[in-house]
Coordinates of C-alpha atoms in Angstrom, one line a residue:
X1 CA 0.0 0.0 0.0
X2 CA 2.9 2.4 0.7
X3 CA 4.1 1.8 -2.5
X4 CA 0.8 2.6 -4.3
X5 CA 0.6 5.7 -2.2
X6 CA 4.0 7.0 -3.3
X7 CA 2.8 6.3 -6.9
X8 CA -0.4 8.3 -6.3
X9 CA 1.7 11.6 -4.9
X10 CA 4.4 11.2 -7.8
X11 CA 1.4 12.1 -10.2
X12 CA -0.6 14.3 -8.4
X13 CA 2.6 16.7 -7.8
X14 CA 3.1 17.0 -11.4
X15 CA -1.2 17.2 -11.6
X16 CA -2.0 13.7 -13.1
X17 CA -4.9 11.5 -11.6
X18 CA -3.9 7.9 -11.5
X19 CA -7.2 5.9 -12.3
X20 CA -7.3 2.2 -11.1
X21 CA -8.8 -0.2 -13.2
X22 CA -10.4 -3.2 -10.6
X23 CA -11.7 -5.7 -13.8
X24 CA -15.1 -7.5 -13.6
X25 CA -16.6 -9.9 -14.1
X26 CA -13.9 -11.2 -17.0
X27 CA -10.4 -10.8 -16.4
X28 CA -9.5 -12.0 -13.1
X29 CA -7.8 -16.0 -13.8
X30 CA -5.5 -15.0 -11.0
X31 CA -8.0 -14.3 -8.4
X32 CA -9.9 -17.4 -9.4
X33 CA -6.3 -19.4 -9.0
X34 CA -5.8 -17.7 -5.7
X35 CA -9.5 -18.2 -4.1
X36 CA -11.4 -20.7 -6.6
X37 CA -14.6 -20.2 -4.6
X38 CA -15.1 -17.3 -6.8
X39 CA -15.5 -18.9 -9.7
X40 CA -18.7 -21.0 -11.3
X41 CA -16.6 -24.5 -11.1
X42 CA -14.5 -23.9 -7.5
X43 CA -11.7 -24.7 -9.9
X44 CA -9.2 -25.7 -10.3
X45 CA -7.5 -22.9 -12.1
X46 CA -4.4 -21.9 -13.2
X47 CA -2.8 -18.0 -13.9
X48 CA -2.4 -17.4 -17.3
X49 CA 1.0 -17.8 -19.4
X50 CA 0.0 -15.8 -22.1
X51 CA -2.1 -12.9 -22.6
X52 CA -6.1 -13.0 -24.1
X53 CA -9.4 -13.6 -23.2
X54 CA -10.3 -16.9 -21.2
X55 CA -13.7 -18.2 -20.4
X56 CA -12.8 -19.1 -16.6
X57 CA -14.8 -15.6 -15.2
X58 CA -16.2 -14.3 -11.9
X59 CA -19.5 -16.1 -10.2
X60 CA -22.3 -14.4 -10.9
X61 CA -24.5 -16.3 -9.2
X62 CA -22.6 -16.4 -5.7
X63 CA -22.7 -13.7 -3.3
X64 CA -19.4 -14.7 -2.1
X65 CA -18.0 -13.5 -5.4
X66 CA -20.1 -10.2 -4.7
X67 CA -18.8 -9.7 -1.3
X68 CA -15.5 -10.3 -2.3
X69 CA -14.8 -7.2 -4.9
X70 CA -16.6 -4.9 -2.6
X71 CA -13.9 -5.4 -0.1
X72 CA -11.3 -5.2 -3.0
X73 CA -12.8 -2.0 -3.7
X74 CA -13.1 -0.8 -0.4
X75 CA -9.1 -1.2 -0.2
X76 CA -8.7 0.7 -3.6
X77 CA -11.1 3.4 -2.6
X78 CA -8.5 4.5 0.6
X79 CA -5.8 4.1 -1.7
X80 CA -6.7 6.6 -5.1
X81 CA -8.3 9.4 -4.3
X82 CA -9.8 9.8 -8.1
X83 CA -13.2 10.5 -8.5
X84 CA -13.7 7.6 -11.1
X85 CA -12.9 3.8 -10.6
X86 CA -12.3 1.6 -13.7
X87 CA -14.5 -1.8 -13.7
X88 CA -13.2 -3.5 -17.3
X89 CA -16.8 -5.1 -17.8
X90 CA -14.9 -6.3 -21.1
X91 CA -14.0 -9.8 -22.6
X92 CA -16.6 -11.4 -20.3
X93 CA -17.4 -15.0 -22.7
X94 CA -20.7 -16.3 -21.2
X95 CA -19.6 -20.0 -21.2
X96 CA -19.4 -20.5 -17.7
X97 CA -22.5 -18.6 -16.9
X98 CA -24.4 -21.0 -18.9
X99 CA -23.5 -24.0 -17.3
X100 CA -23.8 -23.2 -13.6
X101 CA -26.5 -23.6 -11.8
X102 CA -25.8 -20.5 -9.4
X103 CA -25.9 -18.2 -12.7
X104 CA -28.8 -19.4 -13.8
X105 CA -30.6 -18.9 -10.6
X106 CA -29.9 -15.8 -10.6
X107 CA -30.9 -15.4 -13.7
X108 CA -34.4 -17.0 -13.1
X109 CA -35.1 -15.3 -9.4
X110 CA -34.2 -11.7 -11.3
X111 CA -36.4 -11.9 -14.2
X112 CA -33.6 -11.8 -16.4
X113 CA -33.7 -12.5 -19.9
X114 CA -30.0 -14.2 -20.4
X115 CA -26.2 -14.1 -19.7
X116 CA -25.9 -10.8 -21.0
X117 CA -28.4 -9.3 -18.6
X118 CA -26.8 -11.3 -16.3
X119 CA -23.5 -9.3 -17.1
X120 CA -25.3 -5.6 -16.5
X121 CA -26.7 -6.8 -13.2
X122 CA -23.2 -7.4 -12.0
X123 CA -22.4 -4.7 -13.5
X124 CA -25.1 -2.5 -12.2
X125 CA -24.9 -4.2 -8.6
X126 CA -21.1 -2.7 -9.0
X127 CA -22.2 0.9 -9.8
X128 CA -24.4 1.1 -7.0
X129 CA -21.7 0.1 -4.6
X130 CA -19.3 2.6 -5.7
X131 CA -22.1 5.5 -6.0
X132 CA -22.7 4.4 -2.5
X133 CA -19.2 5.2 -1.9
X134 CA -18.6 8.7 -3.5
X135 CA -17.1 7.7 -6.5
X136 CA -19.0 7.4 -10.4
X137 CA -17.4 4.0 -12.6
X138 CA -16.2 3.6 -16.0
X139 CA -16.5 1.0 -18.0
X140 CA -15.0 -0.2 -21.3
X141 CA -18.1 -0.3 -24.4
X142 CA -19.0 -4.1 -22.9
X143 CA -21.2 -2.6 -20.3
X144 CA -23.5 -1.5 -23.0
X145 CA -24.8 -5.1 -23.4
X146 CA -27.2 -6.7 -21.9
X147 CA -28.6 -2.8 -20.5
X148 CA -26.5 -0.1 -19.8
X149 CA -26.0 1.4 -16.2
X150 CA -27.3 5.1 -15.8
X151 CA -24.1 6.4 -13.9
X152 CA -21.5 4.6 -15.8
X153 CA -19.0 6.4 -18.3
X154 CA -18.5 4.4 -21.1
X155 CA -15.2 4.2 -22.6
X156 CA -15.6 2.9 -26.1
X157 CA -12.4 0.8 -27.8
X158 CA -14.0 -1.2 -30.4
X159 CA -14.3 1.5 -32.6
X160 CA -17.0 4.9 -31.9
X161 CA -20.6 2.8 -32.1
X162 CA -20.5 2.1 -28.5
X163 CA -19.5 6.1 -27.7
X164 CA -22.5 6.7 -30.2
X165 CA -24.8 4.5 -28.3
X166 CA -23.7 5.6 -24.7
X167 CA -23.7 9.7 -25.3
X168 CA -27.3 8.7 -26.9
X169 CA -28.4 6.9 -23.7
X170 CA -27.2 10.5 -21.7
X171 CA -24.0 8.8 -20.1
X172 CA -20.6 10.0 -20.1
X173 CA -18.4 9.0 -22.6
X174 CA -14.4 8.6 -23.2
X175 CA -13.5 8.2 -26.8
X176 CA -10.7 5.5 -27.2
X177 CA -11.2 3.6 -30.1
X178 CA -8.6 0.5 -31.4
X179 CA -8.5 2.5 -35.1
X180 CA -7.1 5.6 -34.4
X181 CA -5.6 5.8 -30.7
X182 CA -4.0 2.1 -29.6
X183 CA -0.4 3.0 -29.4
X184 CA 0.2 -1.1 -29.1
X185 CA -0.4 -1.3 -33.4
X186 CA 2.7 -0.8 -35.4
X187 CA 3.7 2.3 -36.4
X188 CA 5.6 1.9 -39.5
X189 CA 4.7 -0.9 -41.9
X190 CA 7.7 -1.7 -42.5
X191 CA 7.6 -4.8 -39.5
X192 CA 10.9 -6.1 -40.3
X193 CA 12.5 -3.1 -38.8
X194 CA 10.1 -2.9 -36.1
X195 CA 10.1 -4.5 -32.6
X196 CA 7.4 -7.0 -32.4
X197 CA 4.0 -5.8 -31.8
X198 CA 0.7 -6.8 -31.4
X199 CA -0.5 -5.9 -34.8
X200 CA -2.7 -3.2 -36.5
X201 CA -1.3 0.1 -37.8
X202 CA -1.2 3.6 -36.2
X203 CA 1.3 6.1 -37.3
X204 CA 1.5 9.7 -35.7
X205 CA -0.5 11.4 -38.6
X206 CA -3.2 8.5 -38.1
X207 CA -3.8 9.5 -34.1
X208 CA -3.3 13.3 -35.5
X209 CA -6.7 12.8 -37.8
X210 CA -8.6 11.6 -34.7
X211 CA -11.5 13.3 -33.7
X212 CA -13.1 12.5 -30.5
X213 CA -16.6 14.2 -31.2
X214 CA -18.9 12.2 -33.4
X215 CA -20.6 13.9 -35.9
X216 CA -23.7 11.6 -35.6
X217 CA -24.2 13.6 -32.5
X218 CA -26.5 16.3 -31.1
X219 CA -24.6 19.3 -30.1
X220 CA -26.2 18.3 -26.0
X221 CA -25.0 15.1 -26.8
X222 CA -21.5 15.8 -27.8
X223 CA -21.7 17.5 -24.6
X224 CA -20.8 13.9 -23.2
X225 CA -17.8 13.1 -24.8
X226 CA -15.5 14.1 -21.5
X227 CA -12.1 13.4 -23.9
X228 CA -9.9 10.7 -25.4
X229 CA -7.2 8.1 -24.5
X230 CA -4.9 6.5 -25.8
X231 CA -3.8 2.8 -25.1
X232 CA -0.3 1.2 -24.6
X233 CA -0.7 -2.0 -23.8
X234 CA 2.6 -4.0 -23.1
X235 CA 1.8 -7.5 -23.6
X236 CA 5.1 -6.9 -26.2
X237 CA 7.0 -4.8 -24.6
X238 CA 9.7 -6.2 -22.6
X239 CA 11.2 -2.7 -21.6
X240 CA 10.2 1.0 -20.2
X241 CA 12.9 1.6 -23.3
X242 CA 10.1 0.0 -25.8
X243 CA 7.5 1.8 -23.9
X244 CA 8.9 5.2 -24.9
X245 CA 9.4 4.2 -28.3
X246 CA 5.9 3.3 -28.8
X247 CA 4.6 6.2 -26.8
X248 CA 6.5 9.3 -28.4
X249 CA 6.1 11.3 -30.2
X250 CA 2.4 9.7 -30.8
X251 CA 1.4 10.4 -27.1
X252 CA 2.2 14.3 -28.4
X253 CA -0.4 14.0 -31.4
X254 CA -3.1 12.4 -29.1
X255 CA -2.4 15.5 -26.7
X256 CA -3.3 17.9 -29.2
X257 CA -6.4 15.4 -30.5
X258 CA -7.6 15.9 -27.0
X259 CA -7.6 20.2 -26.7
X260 CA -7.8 21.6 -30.2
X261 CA -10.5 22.2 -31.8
X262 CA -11.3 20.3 -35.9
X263 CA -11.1 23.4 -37.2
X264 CA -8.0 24.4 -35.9
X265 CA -5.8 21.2 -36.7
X266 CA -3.4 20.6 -39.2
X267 CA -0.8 18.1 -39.2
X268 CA 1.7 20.1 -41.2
X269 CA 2.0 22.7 -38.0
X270 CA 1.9 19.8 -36.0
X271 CA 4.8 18.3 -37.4
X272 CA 6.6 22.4 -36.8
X273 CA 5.7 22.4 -33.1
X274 CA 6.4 18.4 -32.9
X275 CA 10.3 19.1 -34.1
X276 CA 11.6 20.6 -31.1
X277 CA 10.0 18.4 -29.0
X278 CA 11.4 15.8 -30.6
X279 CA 14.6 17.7 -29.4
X280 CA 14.0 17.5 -26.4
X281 CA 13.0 13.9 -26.2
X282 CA 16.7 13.3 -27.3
X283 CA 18.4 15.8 -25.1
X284 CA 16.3 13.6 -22.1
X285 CA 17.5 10.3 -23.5
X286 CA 14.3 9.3 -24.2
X287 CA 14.0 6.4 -27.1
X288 CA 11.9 7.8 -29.2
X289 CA 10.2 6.9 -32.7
X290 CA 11.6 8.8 -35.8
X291 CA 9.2 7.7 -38.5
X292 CA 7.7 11.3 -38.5
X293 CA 10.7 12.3 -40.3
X294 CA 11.0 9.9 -43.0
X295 CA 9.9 10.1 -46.5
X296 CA 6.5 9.2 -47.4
X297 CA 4.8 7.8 -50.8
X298 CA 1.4 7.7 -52.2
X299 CA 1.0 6.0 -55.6
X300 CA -2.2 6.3 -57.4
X301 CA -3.4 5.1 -60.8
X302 CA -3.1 7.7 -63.4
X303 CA -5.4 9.1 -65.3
X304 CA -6.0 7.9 -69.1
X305 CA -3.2 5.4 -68.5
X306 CA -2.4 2.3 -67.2
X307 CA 0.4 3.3 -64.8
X308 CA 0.6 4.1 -61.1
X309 CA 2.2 8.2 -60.5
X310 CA 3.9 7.6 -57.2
X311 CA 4.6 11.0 -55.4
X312 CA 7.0 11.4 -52.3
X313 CA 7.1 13.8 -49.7
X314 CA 8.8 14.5 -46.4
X315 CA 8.7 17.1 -43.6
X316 CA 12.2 17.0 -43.2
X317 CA 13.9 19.9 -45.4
X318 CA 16.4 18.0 -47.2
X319 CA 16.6 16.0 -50.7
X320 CA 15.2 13.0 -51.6
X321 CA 17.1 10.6 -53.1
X322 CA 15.5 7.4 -55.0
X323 CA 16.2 4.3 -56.8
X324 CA 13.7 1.8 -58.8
X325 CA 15.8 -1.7 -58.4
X326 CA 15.6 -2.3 -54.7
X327 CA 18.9 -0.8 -53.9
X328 CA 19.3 1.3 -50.5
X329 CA 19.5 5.3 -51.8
X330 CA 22.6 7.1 -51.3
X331 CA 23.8 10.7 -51.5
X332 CA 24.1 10.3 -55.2
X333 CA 20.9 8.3 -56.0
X334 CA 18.5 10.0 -58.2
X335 CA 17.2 13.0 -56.7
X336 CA 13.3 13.2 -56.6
X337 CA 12.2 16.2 -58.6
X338 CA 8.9 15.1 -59.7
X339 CA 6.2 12.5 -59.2
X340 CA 7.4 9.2 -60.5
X341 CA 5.7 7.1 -63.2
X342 CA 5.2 3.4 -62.5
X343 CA 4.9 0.9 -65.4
X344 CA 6.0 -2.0 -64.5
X345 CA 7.5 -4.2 -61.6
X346 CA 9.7 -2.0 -59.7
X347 CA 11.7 -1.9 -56.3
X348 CA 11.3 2.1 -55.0
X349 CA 13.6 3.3 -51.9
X350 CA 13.5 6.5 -51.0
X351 CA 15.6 8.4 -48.1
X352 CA 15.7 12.1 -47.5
X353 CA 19.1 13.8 -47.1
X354 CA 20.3 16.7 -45.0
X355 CA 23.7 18.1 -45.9
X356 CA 24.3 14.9 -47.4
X357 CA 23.5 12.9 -44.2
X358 CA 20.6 10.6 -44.0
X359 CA 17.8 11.7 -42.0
X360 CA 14.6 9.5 -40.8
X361 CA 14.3 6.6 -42.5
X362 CA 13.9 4.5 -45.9
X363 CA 10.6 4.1 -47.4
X364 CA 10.1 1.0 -49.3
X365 CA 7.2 0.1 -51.5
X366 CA 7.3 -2.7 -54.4
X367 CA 4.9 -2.5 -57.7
X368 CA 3.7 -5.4 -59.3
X369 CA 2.1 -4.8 -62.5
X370 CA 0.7 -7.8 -63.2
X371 CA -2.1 -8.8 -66.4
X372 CA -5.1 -7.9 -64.0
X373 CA -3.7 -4.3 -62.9
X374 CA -5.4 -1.1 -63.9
X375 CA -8.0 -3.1 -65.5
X376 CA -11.6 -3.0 -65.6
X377 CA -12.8 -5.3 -62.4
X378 CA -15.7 -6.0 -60.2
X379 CA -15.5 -7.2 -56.9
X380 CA -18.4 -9.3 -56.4
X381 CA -19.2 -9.9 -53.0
X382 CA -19.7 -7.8 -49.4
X383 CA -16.7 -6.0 -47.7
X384 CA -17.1 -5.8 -43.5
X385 CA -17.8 -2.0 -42.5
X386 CA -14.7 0.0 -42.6
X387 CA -12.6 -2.3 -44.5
X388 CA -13.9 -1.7 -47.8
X389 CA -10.8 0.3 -49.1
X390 CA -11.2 1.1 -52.3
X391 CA -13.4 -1.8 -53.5
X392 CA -12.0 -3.1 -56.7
X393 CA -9.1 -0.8 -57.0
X394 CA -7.2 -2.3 -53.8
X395 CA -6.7 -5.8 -55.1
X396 CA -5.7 -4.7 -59.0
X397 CA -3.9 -1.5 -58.1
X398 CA -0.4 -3.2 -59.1
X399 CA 0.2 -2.2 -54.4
X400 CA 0.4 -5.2 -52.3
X401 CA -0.6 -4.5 -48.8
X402 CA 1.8 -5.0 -45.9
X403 CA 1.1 -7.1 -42.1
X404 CA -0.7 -4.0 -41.6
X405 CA -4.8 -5.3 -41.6
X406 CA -5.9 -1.1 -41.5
X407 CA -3.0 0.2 -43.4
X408 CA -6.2 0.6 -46.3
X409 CA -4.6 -1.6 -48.9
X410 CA -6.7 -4.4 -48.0
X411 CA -10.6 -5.7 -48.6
X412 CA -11.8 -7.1 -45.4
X413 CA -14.7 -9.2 -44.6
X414 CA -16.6 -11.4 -41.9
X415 CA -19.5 -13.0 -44.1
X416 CA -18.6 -13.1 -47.7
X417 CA -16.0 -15.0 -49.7
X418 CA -14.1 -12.4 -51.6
X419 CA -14.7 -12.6 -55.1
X420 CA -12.8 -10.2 -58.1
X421 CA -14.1 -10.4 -61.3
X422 CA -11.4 -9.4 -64.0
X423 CA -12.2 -8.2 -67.4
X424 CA -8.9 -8.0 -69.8
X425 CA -11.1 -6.5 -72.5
X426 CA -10.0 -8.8 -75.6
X427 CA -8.9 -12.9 -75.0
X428 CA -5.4 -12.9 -72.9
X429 CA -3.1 -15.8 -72.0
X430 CA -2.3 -16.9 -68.6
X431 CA -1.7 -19.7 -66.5
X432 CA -0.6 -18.4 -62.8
X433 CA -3.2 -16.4 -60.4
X434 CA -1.6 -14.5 -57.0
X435 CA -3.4 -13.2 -54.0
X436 CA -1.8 -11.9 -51.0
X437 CA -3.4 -12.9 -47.6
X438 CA -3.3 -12.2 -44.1
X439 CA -3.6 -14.0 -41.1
X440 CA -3.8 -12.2 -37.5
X441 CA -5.2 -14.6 -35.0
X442 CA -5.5 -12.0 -31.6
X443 CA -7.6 -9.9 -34.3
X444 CA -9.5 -12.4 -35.8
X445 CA -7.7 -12.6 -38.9
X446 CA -7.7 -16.2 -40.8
X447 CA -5.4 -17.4 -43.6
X448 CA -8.5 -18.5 -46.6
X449 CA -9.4 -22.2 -47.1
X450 CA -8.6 -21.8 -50.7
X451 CA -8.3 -19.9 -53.5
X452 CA -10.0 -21.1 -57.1
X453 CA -9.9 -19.4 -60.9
X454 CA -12.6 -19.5 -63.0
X455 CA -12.4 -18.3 -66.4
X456 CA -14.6 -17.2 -69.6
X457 CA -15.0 -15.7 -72.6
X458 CA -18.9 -13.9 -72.4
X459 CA -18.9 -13.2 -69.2
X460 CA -21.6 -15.7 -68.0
X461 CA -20.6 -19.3 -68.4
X462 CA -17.0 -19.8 -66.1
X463 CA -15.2 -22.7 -65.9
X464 CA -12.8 -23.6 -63.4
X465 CA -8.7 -23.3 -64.5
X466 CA -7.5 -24.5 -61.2
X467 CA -7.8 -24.2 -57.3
X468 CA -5.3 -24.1 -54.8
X469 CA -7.4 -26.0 -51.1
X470 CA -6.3 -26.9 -48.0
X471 CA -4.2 -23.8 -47.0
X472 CA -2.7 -24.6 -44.3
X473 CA -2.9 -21.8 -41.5
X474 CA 0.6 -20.4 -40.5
X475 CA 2.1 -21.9 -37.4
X476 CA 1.0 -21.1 -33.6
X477 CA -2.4 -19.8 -32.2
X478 CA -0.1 -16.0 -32.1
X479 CA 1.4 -16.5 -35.3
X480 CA 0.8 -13.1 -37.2
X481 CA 1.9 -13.0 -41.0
X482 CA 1.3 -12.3 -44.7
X483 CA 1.1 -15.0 -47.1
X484 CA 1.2 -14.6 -50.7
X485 CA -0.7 -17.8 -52.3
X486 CA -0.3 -19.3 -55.5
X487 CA -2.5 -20.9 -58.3
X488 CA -0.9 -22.2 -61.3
X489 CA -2.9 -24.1 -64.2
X490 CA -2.6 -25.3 -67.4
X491 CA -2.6 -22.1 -70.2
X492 CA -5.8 -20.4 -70.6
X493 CA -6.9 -18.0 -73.5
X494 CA -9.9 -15.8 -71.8
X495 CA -11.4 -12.5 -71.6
X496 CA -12.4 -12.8 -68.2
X497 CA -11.2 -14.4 -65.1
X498 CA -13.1 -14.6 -62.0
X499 CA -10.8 -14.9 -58.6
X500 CA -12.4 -16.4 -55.2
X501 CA -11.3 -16.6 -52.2
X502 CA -12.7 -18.5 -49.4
X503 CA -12.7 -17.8 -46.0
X504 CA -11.9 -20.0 -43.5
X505 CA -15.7 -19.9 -41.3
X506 CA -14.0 -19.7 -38.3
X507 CA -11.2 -19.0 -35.6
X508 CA -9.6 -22.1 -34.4
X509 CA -10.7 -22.7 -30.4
X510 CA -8.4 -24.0 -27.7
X511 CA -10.6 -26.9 -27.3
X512 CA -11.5 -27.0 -30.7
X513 CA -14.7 -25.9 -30.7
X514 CA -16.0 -23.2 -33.8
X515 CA -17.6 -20.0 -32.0
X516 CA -16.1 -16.7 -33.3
X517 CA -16.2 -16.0 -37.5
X518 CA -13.2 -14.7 -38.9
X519 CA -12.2 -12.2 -41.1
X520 CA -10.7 -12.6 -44.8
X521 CA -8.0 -10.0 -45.5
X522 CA -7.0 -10.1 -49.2
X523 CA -4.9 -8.0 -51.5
X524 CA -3.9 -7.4 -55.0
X525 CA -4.9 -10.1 -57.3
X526 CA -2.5 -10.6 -59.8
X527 CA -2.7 -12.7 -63.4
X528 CA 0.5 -13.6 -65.2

């Protein structure tokens, strides 16, 4: 306790409110293997080696298990004198609950109508306990299920719907959504030459564009949205050193997210006023993140033609030197002068220089301009909200997508196969299909079952060329990765060629069981 106290007078003297988070009803395996009583079973049960969601969760149905966290909380309550307490309420699976007799009890003697009511009477029960005690609770966007408790501030991580739905109810709301402010995702996509992370993508120009305030909102209900946070959870981070490199200088751009107003942002003054603190960051031996200085490339197809125009940039005054062939720029490497015309399969590096030294770091992007890029497609089946990209464009585009899932180079979805219809305009020869997949277990990413060609010549009638089944998933229940699959086939002389891509139904269970449907993440489809 003396050490918590010590922690809690460190931050108020520099005027920072430390927030405990006290999670319920999911979360808590190491209470359980501590005092098994509180779980549904009585156990036995064993602390978790890795980090995730398990299905071993609080008793609902026991008062012990009540009785127990209100003396937890008592404890906390003498210990942080902030006005809020932080009850998780997230990652609570129902399996338990449905099996126990307690649970179900409870569910019966309180007129509720199932698990997830169950959940907001805990949850409720909770918030009247620490009302009773002087303090108001948050909650992460799970306490919206099942009915949301009046007092509670919501904070909303998977995604802004929950925030939406919360501000709408007249609660309190903290804007911290997975997409924009989760300071655990990668930061470059360049993975190779970053430590290992948990996955996802969120540069310092990403967290910039945040904005907290829905538009969906009345302006009484935007009232509600109290601010933003940002997340850095450390599941991969080993170090305090990593810590600071995945903090700064992306902590800096949430902190102006959080007091500026919309109209008043732009990242390119950002950037002016982020220079000298990045200054200062090295001055304090901080390890921070440089990526803010490096040069950056958008390629779009041009107009009338069927060629990419890739144009590079960097806030860093300096030149930037180039090459086409995969080679690592140097002082003398073509200097960059104009937007750059891509045509065929090419290798860009770019690096700005200062005086001749090199300053942030390279920027690497491969073409491949393949027999289906820049043609006339149709992508003939649903994307998931949000990963849409640019429909057809993404996958014949002649831009493979990274092991970044929200980078926007890839077509995402949770219900549909993907299918991309390719039109080559008059009969063309080929005999080898590509297409780039993903698979990101922890966010519910699969590797397809298979991939199959059809082709024809009207349009209508499609026969199949040749299939590729069986794909085997990529190693380990954490394994992250990018896989680029390959379909080959005897010749075939066709106008059209039809690509699909099927999804694997679901994510592979511990104890084999099929519960949670996965995602498809596919890129650039390419026919040679």
């Amino acid at each position: 306790q003396e050490e918590v106290k010590d922690i809690v007078k460190y931050a108020q003297d520099r005027f920072v409110t430390i927030i405990p988070e006290i999670e319920m009803p999911g979360h808590g395996v190491a209470a359980l293997a501590s005092y098994p009583w509180l779980g549904c079973t009585g156990g036995p049960y064993e602390v978790r080696k890795e980090w995730g969601v398990a299905t071993e969760v609080y008793c609902a149905g026991s008062e012990r298990t009540f009785e127990f966290l209100q003396d937890v909380l008592t404890e906390v309550f003498a210990l942080f004198p902030s006005e809020y307490i932080h009850i998780g309420g997230d990652e609570c699976p129902k399996d338990a609950w449905k099996k126990c007799p307690k649970c179900q009890k409870r569910i019966r003697d309180n007129k509720l109508k199932d698990e997830y009511e169950l959940q907001s009477y805990v949850i409720k029960r909770m918030e009247a306990f620490i009302n009773a005690n002087g303090k108001k609770m948050i909650g992460w966007d799970e306490i919206l299920e099942g009915g949301l408790a009046k007092t509670a501030t919501v904070m909303s991580w998977q995604g802004v719907h929950g925030g939406i739905e919360a501000a709408r109810h007249g609660n309190e709301v903290i804007m911290s959504p997975n997409s924009h402010v989760y300071l655990d995702f990668y930061q470059s996509m360049d993975r190779a030459a970053e430590p290992i992370a948990i996955g996802g993508f969120t540069d310092v120009e990403k967290v910039y564009s945040y904005e907290p305030v829905p538009t969906e909102l009345t302006a009484d209900e935007a009232k509600l949205i109290r601010g933003v946070q940002g997340n850095i959870w450390t599941e991969y981070m080993p170090t305090f050193s990593q810590v600071q490199y995945m903090a700064l200088p992306r902590i800096a751009a949430l902190a102006e997210v959080a007091w500026t107003k919309p109209e008043l942002k732009k990242y390119s003054e950002f950037v002016t006023r982020v220079t000298p603190m990045v200054e200062r960051y090295k001055n304090l031996g901080y390890n921070y993140a440089d990526h803010i200085f490096s040069v950056r490339g958008e390629a779009v197809p041009t107009e009338g033609a069927k060629t990419l125009t890739l144009t590079l940039s960097s806030v860093t005054k300096g030149d930037i030197r180039y090459t086409t062939d995969g080679s690592e720029p140097i002082a003398t490497s073509t200097l960059y002068t104009a937007p750059i015309s891509v045509s065929g399969n090419e290798q860009v590096r770019a690096l700005c220089f200062v005086d001749g030294q090199p300053a942030g770091r390279v920027y690497r992007q491969d073409f491949f301009v393949s027999k289906a890029a820049f043609q006339a497609a149709e992508l003939q089946s649903k994307t998931s909200t949000g990963y849409h990209a640019k429909g057809i464009e993404t996958l014949t585009d002649g831009i493979k997508g990274k092991e970044a899932f929200n980078d926007g180079k890839w077509i995402g979805t949770q219900q549909d196969d993907v299918v991309a219809l390719i039109d080559f305009g008059t009969e063309t020869a080929f005999n080898t299909a590509k297409v780039g997949a993903l698979q990101e277990i922890n966010s519910w990413i699969m590797i397809p079952n298979a991939v199959k060609v059809y082709t024809s010549n009207d349009g209508k009638e499609f026969a199949l060329a040749g299939e590729l089944n069986n794909i085997p998933t990529l190693e380990g229940m954490m394994k992250n990765g990018l896989k680029h699959l390959e379909v080959k086939f005897d010749e075939q002389k066709a106008r059209f060629a039809k690509v699909v891509v099927e999804r694997s139904k679901f994510l592979p269970e511990p104890d084999g069981s099929q519960k949670r449907p996965s995602y498809l993440f596919v890129d650039e489809v390419e026919i040679y």
